[in-house]
Coordinates of N, CA, C and O and ligand atoms in Angstrom, one line a residue:
M138 N 116.5 143.3 94.3 CA 115.2 143.3 94.9 C 115.3 143.5 96.4 O 116.0 142.9 97.1
H139 N 114.5 144.5 96.8 CA 114.6 144.8 98.3 C 113.4 144.1 99.0 O 112.3 144.2 98.6
L140 N 113.8 143.4 100.0 CA 112.8 142.8 100.9 C 112.7 143.5 102.2 O 113.7 143.7 102.8
H141 N 111.5 143.7 102.6 CA 111.3 144.4 103.9 C 111.7 143.4 105.0 O 111.6 142.2 104.8
K142 N 112.2 143.9 106.1 CA 112.7 143.0 107.2 C 111.7 142.0 107.7 O 111.9 140.8 107.8
Y143 N 110.4 142.5 107.9 CA 109.4 141.6 108.3 C 109.1 140.5 107.3 O 108.7 139.3 107.6
E144 N 109.2 140.9 106.0 CA 108.9 139.9 104.9 C 110.0 138.8 105.0 O 109.7 137.7 104.8
K145 N 111.2 139.2 105.2 CA 112.3 138.3 105.3 C 112.1 137.3 106.5 O 112.2 136.1 106.3
I146 N 111.7 137.8 107.6 CA 111.4 137.0 108.8 C 110.3 136.0 108.4 O 110.4 134.8 108.7
W147 N 109.3 136.5 107.8 CA 108.1 135.7 107.5 C 108.5 134.6 106.5 O 108.1 133.4 106.6
L148 N 109.3 135.0 105.4 CA 109.7 134.0 104.4 C 110.6 132.9 105.1 O 110.4 131.7 104.8
T149 N 111.5 133.3 106.0 CA 112.4 132.4 106.6 C 111.5 131.4 107.5 O 111.7 130.2 107.4
F150 N 110.5 132.0 108.2 CA 109.7 131.1 109.0 C 108.9 130.1 108.1 O 108.8 129.0 108.4
G151 N 108.3 130.6 107.0 CA 107.5 129.8 106.1 C 108.4 128.7 105.5 O 108.0 127.5 105.6
I152 N 109.5 129.0 105.0 CA 110.4 128.0 104.3 C 110.9 127.0 105.4 O 111.0 125.8 105.2
G153 N 111.3 127.6 106.6 CA 111.7 126.7 107.7 C 110.7 125.7 108.1 O 111.0 124.5 108.3
S154 N 109.4 126.2 108.2 CA 108.3 125.3 108.6 C 108.2 124.2 107.6 O 108.0 123.0 107.9
L155 N 108.2 124.5 106.3 CA 108.1 123.6 105.2 C 109.2 122.5 105.3 O 108.9 121.3 105.2
L156 N 110.4 122.9 105.6 CA 111.5 122.0 105.7 C 111.3 121.1 106.9 O 111.5 119.9 106.7
V157 N 110.9 121.6 108.0 CA 110.7 120.8 109.2 C 109.6 119.7 108.9 O 109.8 118.5 109.1
F158 N 108.6 120.2 108.2 CA 107.5 119.3 107.8 C 108.0 118.1 106.9 O 107.7 117.0 107.2
L159 N 108.7 118.5 105.9 CA 109.2 117.5 105.0 C 110.2 116.5 105.6 O 110.2 115.3 105.4
I160 N 111.0 117.0 106.6 CA 112.0 116.1 107.3 C 111.2 115.2 108.2 O 111.5 114.0 108.1
V161 N 110.2 115.7 108.9 CA 109.4 114.8 109.8 C 108.7 113.7 108.9 O 108.7 112.5 109.2
L162 N 108.1 114.2 107.8 CA 107.4 113.2 106.9 C 108.4 112.2 106.3 O 108.1 111.0 106.3
G163 N 109.5 112.7 105.9 CA 110.5 111.8 105.3 C 111.1 110.8 106.3 O 111.2 109.6 105.9
V164 N 111.4 111.2 107.5 CA 111.9 110.3 108.5 C 110.8 109.2 108.8 O 111.1 108.0 108.9
G165 N 109.6 109.7 109.0 CA 108.5 108.8 109.3 C 108.3 107.8 108.2 O 108.1 106.6 108.4
A166 N 108.3 108.2 106.9 CA 107.9 107.3 105.8 C 109.1 106.4 105.5 O 108.9 105.2 105.3
F167 N 110.3 106.9 105.3 CA 111.4 106.1 104.8 C 112.3 105.5 105.9 O 112.9 104.4 105.7
Y168 N 112.4 106.1 107.1 CA 113.2 105.5 108.1 C 112.4 104.7 109.1 O 112.8 103.6 109.4
Q169 N 111.3 105.2 109.5 CA 110.4 104.5 110.5 C 109.4 103.5 109.8 O 108.8 102.7 110.4
G170 N 109.3 103.7 108.5 CA 108.4 102.8 107.7 C 106.9 103.0 108.0 O 106.1 102.1 107.9
T171 N 106.5 104.2 108.4 CA 105.1 104.5 108.6 C 104.3 104.5 107.3 O 104.7 105.0 106.3
Q172 N 103.1 103.8 107.4 CA 102.3 103.7 106.2 C 100.9 104.0 106.7 O 100.6 103.9 107.8
P173 N 100.0 104.2 105.7 CA 98.6 104.4 106.1 C 98.1 103.2 106.8 O 98.5 102.1 106.5
P174 N 97.1 103.3 107.8 CA 96.7 102.2 108.5 C 95.9 101.2 107.7 O 95.3 101.6 106.7
S175 N 96.0 99.9 108.1 CA 95.3 98.8 107.5 C 95.4 98.7 106.0 O 94.4 98.3 105.3
C176 N 96.5 99.0 105.4 CA 96.7 98.7 104.0 C 97.9 97.8 103.8 O 98.6 98.0 102.8
L177 N 98.2 97.0 104.8 CA 99.5 96.3 104.8 C 99.4 94.9 104.2 O 100.3 94.3 103.8
V178 N 98.2 94.4 104.2 CA 98.0 93.0 103.7 C 97.3 93.0 102.4 O 96.2 93.6 102.2
T179 N 97.9 92.4 101.4 CA 97.4 92.5 100.0 C 96.6 91.2 99.7 O 96.8 90.2 100.3
I180 N 95.7 91.3 98.7 CA 94.9 90.2 98.3 C 94.6 90.4 96.8 O 94.6 91.5 96.3
D181 N 94.4 89.3 96.1 CA 94.0 89.4 94.7 C 92.5 89.7 94.6 O 91.7 88.8 94.9
P182 N 92.1 90.9 94.2 CA 90.6 91.2 94.2 C 89.8 90.3 93.2 O 88.6 90.2 93.3
Q183 N 90.5 89.7 92.2 CA 89.8 88.9 91.2 C 89.6 87.5 91.8 O 88.8 86.7 91.3
N184 N 90.3 87.2 92.9 CA 90.3 85.8 93.4 C 90.4 85.8 94.9 O 91.3 85.2 95.5
V185 N 89.4 86.5 95.6 CA 89.4 86.6 97.0 C 89.2 85.3 97.7 O 89.6 85.1 98.9
E186 N 88.6 84.3 97.0 CA 88.3 83.0 97.6 C 89.6 82.3 97.9 O 89.6 81.4 98.7
A187 N 90.7 82.7 97.3 CA 92.0 82.0 97.6 C 92.5 82.3 99.0 O 93.3 81.6 99.5
H188 N 91.9 83.4 99.6 CA 92.3 83.8 100.9 C 91.3 83.1 101.9 O 90.1 83.2 101.7
E189 N 91.9 82.4 102.9 CA 91.1 81.6 103.8 C 89.9 82.4 104.4 O 88.8 81.9 104.5
S190 N 90.2 83.6 104.8 CA 89.2 84.4 105.5 C 88.0 84.8 104.6 O 86.9 85.1 105.1
F191 N 88.2 84.8 103.3 CA 87.1 85.3 102.4 C 86.5 84.2 101.6 O 85.9 84.4 100.6
K192 N 86.8 82.9 102.0 CA 86.0 81.8 101.4 C 84.6 82.0 101.8 O 84.3 82.4 102.9
E193 N 83.7 81.6 100.9 CA 82.2 81.8 101.2 C 81.8 81.3 102.6 O 81.1 81.9 103.3
E194 N 82.3 80.1 103.0 CA 81.9 79.5 104.2 C 82.5 80.2 105.5 O 82.1 80.0 106.6
N195 N 83.5 81.0 105.3 CA 84.1 81.7 106.4 C 83.7 83.2 106.6 O 84.1 83.9 107.4
L196 N 82.7 83.6 105.7 CA 82.3 85.0 105.8 C 81.3 85.1 107.0 O 80.7 84.2 107.4
G197 N 81.3 86.4 107.5 CA 80.4 86.6 108.6 C 81.1 86.4 110.0 O 82.3 86.5 110.0
V198 N 80.3 86.2 111.0 CA 80.9 86.1 112.4 C 81.5 84.8 112.6 O 80.9 83.7 112.3
R199 N 82.7 84.8 113.1 CA 83.4 83.6 113.5 C 83.9 83.7 114.9 O 84.6 84.7 115.2
Q200 N 83.6 82.8 115.8 CA 84.1 82.9 117.2 C 85.5 82.2 117.2 O 85.7 81.1 116.8
V201 N 86.5 82.9 117.7 CA 87.9 82.4 117.7 C 88.4 82.2 119.1 O 89.5 81.7 119.2
G202 N 87.7 82.7 120.1 CA 88.2 82.5 121.5 C 87.0 82.7 122.4 O 85.9 82.8 121.9
E203 N 87.3 82.6 123.7 CA 86.1 82.6 124.6 C 85.3 83.9 124.4 O 84.0 83.8 124.4
N204 N 85.9 85.0 124.2 CA 85.1 86.2 124.0 C 85.7 87.0 122.8 O 85.7 88.2 122.8
E205 N 86.3 86.2 121.9 CA 86.9 86.9 120.7 C 86.2 86.4 119.5 O 85.9 85.2 119.3
Y206 N 86.0 87.4 118.6 CA 85.3 87.1 117.4 C 86.0 87.8 116.2 O 86.7 88.8 116.4
V207 N 85.9 87.1 115.0 CA 86.4 87.7 113.8 C 85.2 87.9 112.9 O 84.3 86.9 112.8
V208 N 85.0 89.0 112.3 CA 83.9 89.2 111.3 C 84.6 89.4 109.9 O 85.3 90.4 109.7
N209 N 84.3 88.5 109.0 CA 84.9 88.6 107.7 C 83.8 89.2 106.8 O 82.7 88.6 106.7
V210 N 84.2 90.2 106.1 CA 83.2 90.9 105.2 C 83.8 91.1 103.8 O 84.9 91.6 103.6
L211 N 82.9 90.7 102.9 CA 83.3 90.9 101.5 C 82.4 91.9 100.8 O 81.2 91.6 100.7
A212 N 82.9 93.0 100.5 CA 82.1 94.1 100.0 C 82.2 94.1 98.4 O 83.2 93.8 97.9
S213 N 81.0 94.4 97.8 CA 81.0 94.5 96.4 C 79.8 95.4 96.1 O 78.9 95.6 96.9
A214 N 79.8 96.0 94.9 CA 78.6 96.9 94.6 C 77.3 96.1 94.5 O 77.2 95.2 93.7
F215 N 76.3 96.3 95.3 CA 76.2 97.3 96.4 C 75.8 96.5 97.6 O 74.7 96.6 98.1
N216 N 76.7 95.7 98.1 CA 76.3 94.7 99.1 C 77.5 94.3 100.0 O 78.6 94.4 99.6
Y217 N 77.2 94.0 101.3 CA 78.2 93.4 102.2 C 77.8 91.9 102.3 O 76.8 91.6 102.8
N218 N 78.7 91.1 101.8 CA 78.5 89.7 102.0 C 79.0 89.2 103.3 O 80.2 89.3 103.7
L219 N 78.0 88.8 104.2 CA 78.3 88.4 105.6 C 78.0 86.9 105.7 O 77.6 86.4 106.8
G220 N 78.0 86.2 104.6 CA 77.7 84.8 104.7 C 76.3 84.5 104.6 O 75.4 85.3 104.3
K221 N 75.9 83.2 104.8 CA 74.5 82.7 104.7 C 74.1 82.2 106.0 O 74.9 81.6 106.8
D222 N 72.8 82.3 106.3 CA 72.2 81.7 107.5 C 71.9 80.2 107.3 O 72.1 79.7 106.2
E223 N 71.3 79.6 108.3 CA 71.0 78.1 108.1 C 70.1 77.8 106.9 O 70.2 76.7 106.4
E224 N 69.2 78.7 106.6 CA 68.3 78.5 105.5 C 68.9 78.9 104.2 O 68.2 78.8 103.1
G225 N 70.1 79.3 104.2 CA 70.8 79.7 102.9 C 70.5 81.1 102.4 O 70.9 81.5 101.3
N226 N 69.9 81.9 103.3 CA 69.6 83.3 102.9 C 70.8 84.2 103.3 O 71.5 83.9 104.3
P227 N 71.1 85.2 102.5 CA 72.2 86.1 102.9 C 72.0 86.8 104.3 O 70.9 87.2 104.6
V228 N 73.0 86.8 105.1 CA 72.9 87.4 106.4 C 72.9 88.9 106.2 O 73.8 89.5 105.6
R229 N 71.9 89.6 106.9 CA 71.8 91.0 106.8 C 72.1 91.6 108.2 O 72.5 92.8 108.3
T230 N 72.0 90.8 109.2 CA 72.2 91.3 110.6 C 73.2 90.4 111.3 O 73.0 89.2 111.3
I231 N 74.3 91.0 111.8 CA 75.2 90.2 112.6 C 75.0 90.5 114.0 O 74.7 91.6 114.4
R232 N 75.1 89.4 114.9 CA 74.8 89.6 116.3 C 76.1 89.2 117.1 O 76.7 88.2 116.8
L233 N 76.5 90.1 118.0 CA 77.7 89.9 118.8 C 77.3 90.3 120.2 O 76.6 91.2 120.5
P234 N 77.9 89.5 121.2 CA 77.7 89.9 122.6 C 78.4 91.2 123.0 O 79.5 91.4 122.6
K235 N 77.8 91.9 123.9 CA 78.4 93.1 124.5 C 79.7 92.7 125.2 O 79.8 91.6 125.9
G236 N 80.7 93.5 125.1 CA 82.0 93.2 125.7 C 82.9 92.3 124.9 O 84.1 92.1 125.3
A237 N 82.5 91.9 123.8 CA 83.3 91.0 122.9 C 84.5 91.8 122.3 O 84.3 93.0 121.9
D238 N 85.6 91.1 122.1 CA 86.7 91.6 121.4 C 86.5 91.2 119.9 O 86.5 90.0 119.6
V239 N 86.4 92.1 119.0 CA 86.0 91.8 117.6 C 87.1 92.4 116.7 O 87.5 93.5 116.8
T240 N 87.5 91.6 115.7 CA 88.3 92.0 114.6 C 87.5 92.0 113.3 O 87.0 90.9 113.0
F241 N 87.2 93.1 112.8 CA 86.5 93.2 111.5 C 87.6 93.1 110.4 O 88.6 93.9 110.4
Q242 N 87.4 92.2 109.5 CA 88.4 92.0 108.3 C 87.5 92.2 107.1 O 86.6 91.4 106.9
A243 N 87.9 93.1 106.2 CA 87.1 93.3 105.1 C 87.9 93.6 103.8 O 89.0 94.2 103.9
T244 N 87.4 93.3 102.7 CA 88.0 93.7 101.4 C 86.9 93.8 100.4 O 85.7 93.6 100.7
T245 N 87.3 94.3 99.2 CA 86.3 94.5 98.2 C 86.7 93.8 96.9 O 87.9 93.6 96.7
T246 N 85.7 93.4 96.1 CA 86.1 92.7 94.9 C 86.0 93.6 93.7 O 86.4 93.2 92.6
D247 N 85.5 94.8 93.8 CA 85.4 95.7 92.7 C 86.0 97.1 92.9 O 87.2 97.3 92.8
V248 N 85.2 98.0 93.4 CA 85.6 99.4 93.6 C 85.9 99.7 95.0 O 85.7 98.8 95.9
V249 N 86.3 100.9 95.3 CA 86.5 101.3 96.7 C 85.1 101.5 97.4 O 84.2 102.0 96.9
H250 N 85.0 100.8 98.6 CA 83.8 100.9 99.4 C 84.3 101.4 100.8 O 85.4 101.4 101.1
G251 N 83.3 101.8 101.6 CA 83.5 102.1 103.0 C 82.9 101.0 103.9 O 82.1 100.3 103.4
F252 N 83.4 101.0 105.1 CA 82.8 100.1 106.1 C 82.8 100.9 107.4 O 83.8 101.0 108.1
Q253 N 81.7 101.5 107.7 CA 81.5 102.3 108.9 C 80.4 101.7 109.7 O 79.4 101.3 109.2
I254 N 80.7 101.6 111.0 CA 79.6 101.2 111.9 C 79.2 102.5 112.7 O 79.9 103.0 113.5
A255 N 78.1 103.0 112.2 CA 77.6 104.3 112.7 C 77.5 104.3 114.2 O 77.0 103.4 114.8
G256 N 78.1 105.3 114.9 CA 78.0 105.5 116.3 C 79.2 104.8 117.0 O 79.2 104.8 118.3
T257 N 80.1 104.2 116.3 CA 81.3 103.6 116.9 C 82.5 104.2 116.2 O 82.4 105.0 115.2
N258 N 83.7 103.8 116.6 CA 84.9 104.3 115.9 C 85.3 103.4 114.7 O 86.3 103.7 114.1
V259 N 84.5 102.4 114.5 CA 84.9 101.5 113.4 C 84.6 102.2 112.1 O 83.4 102.5 111.8
N260 N 85.6 102.5 111.3 CA 85.4 103.2 110.0 C 86.6 102.9 109.2 O 87.7 103.3 109.5
M261 N 86.4 102.1 108.1 CA 87.5 101.7 107.2 C 87.2 102.0 105.8 O 86.0 102.0 105.4
M262 N 88.2 102.3 105.0 CA 88.1 102.4 103.6 C 88.5 101.0 103.0 O 89.6 100.5 103.4
L263 N 87.7 100.4 102.2 CA 88.1 99.1 101.6 C 88.5 99.4 100.2 O 87.8 99.9 99.3
E264 N 89.8 99.0 99.9 CA 90.3 99.2 98.6 C 90.6 97.9 97.9 O 91.0 96.9 98.5
P265 N 90.3 97.8 96.6 CA 90.6 96.5 95.9 C 92.0 96.2 96.0 O 92.9 97.0 95.8
G266 N 92.3 94.9 96.4 CA 93.7 94.5 96.5 C 94.3 94.6 97.9 O 95.4 94.1 98.1
Y267 N 93.5 95.1 98.8 CA 94.0 95.2 100.2 C 93.0 94.7 101.2 O 91.8 94.8 101.0
I268 N 93.5 94.1 102.3 CA 92.6 93.7 103.4 C 92.6 94.8 104.5 O 93.7 95.1 104.9
S269 N 91.5 95.3 104.8 CA 91.4 96.3 105.9 C 91.0 95.6 107.2 O 90.1 94.7 107.1
D270 N 91.6 95.9 108.3 CA 91.1 95.3 109.5 C 91.0 96.3 110.7 O 91.7 97.3 110.6
Y271 N 90.1 96.0 111.6 CA 89.9 96.9 112.7 C 89.5 96.1 113.9 O 88.6 95.3 113.9
E272 N 90.3 96.3 115.0 CA 90.1 95.6 116.2 C 89.4 96.5 117.2 O 89.8 97.6 117.4
T273 N 88.3 96.0 117.8 CA 87.6 96.8 118.7 C 86.9 96.0 119.8 O 86.8 94.8 119.7
T274 N 86.5 96.6 120.9 CA 85.7 96.0 121.9 C 84.3 96.6 121.9 O 84.2 97.9 121.9
L275 N 83.3 95.8 121.9 CA 81.9 96.3 121.8 C 81.5 96.6 123.2 O 81.1 95.7 124.0
D276 N 81.5 97.9 123.6 CA 81.2 98.3 125.0 C 79.7 98.6 125.3 O 79.3 98.5 126.4
N277 N 79.0 98.9 124.2 CA 77.6 99.2 124.4 C 76.7 98.3 123.6 O 77.0 98.1 122.4
S278 N 75.6 97.9 124.2 CA 74.6 97.1 123.5 C 73.7 98.0 122.7 O 73.7 99.2 122.9
G279 N 73.1 97.4 121.7 CA 72.2 98.2 120.8 C 72.3 97.8 119.4 O 73.0 96.8 119.0
E280 N 71.6 98.5 118.5 CA 71.6 98.1 117.1 C 72.3 99.2 116.3 O 72.0 100.4 116.5
Y281 N 73.3 98.8 115.5 CA 74.1 99.8 114.8 C 73.9 99.5 113.3 O 73.8 98.4 112.9
T282 N 74.0 100.6 112.6 CA 73.9 100.5 111.1 C 75.3 100.4 110.6 O 76.2 101.2 110.9
I283 N 75.6 99.4 109.7 CA 76.9 99.3 109.0 C 76.6 99.9 107.6 O 75.6 99.5 107.0
L284 N 77.4 100.9 107.3 CA 77.1 101.5 106.0 C 78.4 101.9 105.2 O 79.5 101.9 105.8
C285 N 78.2 102.1 103.9 CA 79.3 102.4 103.0 C 79.3 103.9 102.9 O 78.3 104.6 102.6
N286 N 80.5 104.5 103.2 CA 80.6 105.9 103.1 C 81.6 106.4 102.1 O 82.1 107.5 102.1
E287 N 81.8 105.5 101.1 CA 82.6 105.9 99.9 C 81.7 105.7 98.7 O 81.2 104.6 98.5
Y288 N 81.4 106.8 98.0 CA 80.5 106.7 96.9 C 81.0 105.7 95.9 O 82.1 105.8 95.4
C289 N 80.1 104.6 95.7 CA 80.6 103.5 94.9 C 79.7 103.2 93.6 O 80.0 102.3 92.9
G290 N 78.7 104.0 93.4 CA 77.9 103.9 92.2 C 76.4 104.1 92.5 O 76.1 104.6 93.6
V291 N 75.5 103.8 91.6 CA 74.1 104.1 91.7 C 73.4 103.5 92.9 O 72.5 104.0 93.4
G292 N 73.9 102.3 93.4 CA 73.2 101.7 94.5 C 73.9 102.0 95.8 O 73.6 101.3 96.8
H293 N 74.8 102.9 95.8 CA 75.6 103.3 97.0 C 74.7 103.4 98.3 O 75.0 102.9 99.4
H294 N 73.6 104.2 98.1 CA 72.7 104.5 99.3 C 72.0 103.3 99.9 O 71.5 103.3 101.0
Q295 N 72.0 102.1 99.1 CA 71.3 100.9 99.6 C 72.3 100.0 100.3 O 72.0 98.9 100.8
M296 N 73.6 100.4 100.3 CA 74.6 99.5 100.8 C 74.7 99.6 102.3 O 75.3 100.5 102.8
S297 N 74.1 98.6 103.0 CA 74.1 98.7 104.4 C 73.8 97.3 105.0 O 73.4 96.4 104.3
A298 N 74.1 97.2 106.3 CA 73.8 95.9 107.0 C 73.6 96.4 108.5 O 73.7 97.6 108.8
V299 N 73.3 95.4 109.4 CA 73.0 95.8 110.8 C 73.9 95.0 111.7 O 74.2 93.8 111.5
L300 N 74.4 95.7 112.7 CA 75.1 95.0 113.8 C 74.3 95.1 115.1 O 73.9 96.2 115.5
E301 N 74.0 93.9 115.6 CA 73.2 93.9 116.9 C 74.1 93.5 118.0 O 74.7 92.4 117.9
V302 N 74.3 94.3 119.0 CA 75.1 94.0 120.1 C 74.2 93.7 121.3 O 73.5 94.6 121.7
Y303 N 74.2 92.4 121.7 CA 73.2 92.0 122.7 C 73.9 91.8 124.1 O 75.1 91.6 124.2
E304 N 73.1 91.9 125.2 CA 73.5 91.7 126.5 C 73.8 90.2 126.7 O 72.9 89.4 126.4
P305 N 75.0 89.8 127.0 CA 75.3 88.3 127.1 C 74.5 87.6 128.2 O 74.1 88.3 129.2
Ligands
LIG227 CU1 79.2 103.0 98.6

């Protein structure tokens, strides 16, 4: 089989690029231990209550330092469980002061859900069996919509909550 000179150059370049790509990927994955973000902590999706952060009384906003907060979120079709307010009603709006350092910790009890705070960089995929977390500083006050961006079933479009960032 006769190959044109340019074709040989192009094939060499193509196969070479593929090898470089596979070597970089292999070194990253097997030598440096690189994994997808926020899928490192596992949890039993059938028994999330066994994990301290996802006990009913620990859901929602928790202040852990002077200006540090943790928000524990339990997602299920088609709701974000953010705990209960004083009257025992489910919390639909979480309030945090501007400038706060916040860690969002979330997991799901059924299917894959999303956790995105529209207009910010907070955007996680929630997978059954894993705890996803995201650390951020809330730099701008305002009202943000928390929404699911992974199609999870017929009620997917109703799956939302609100984050209110207030001036301290
Ligand atoms: Cu959804």
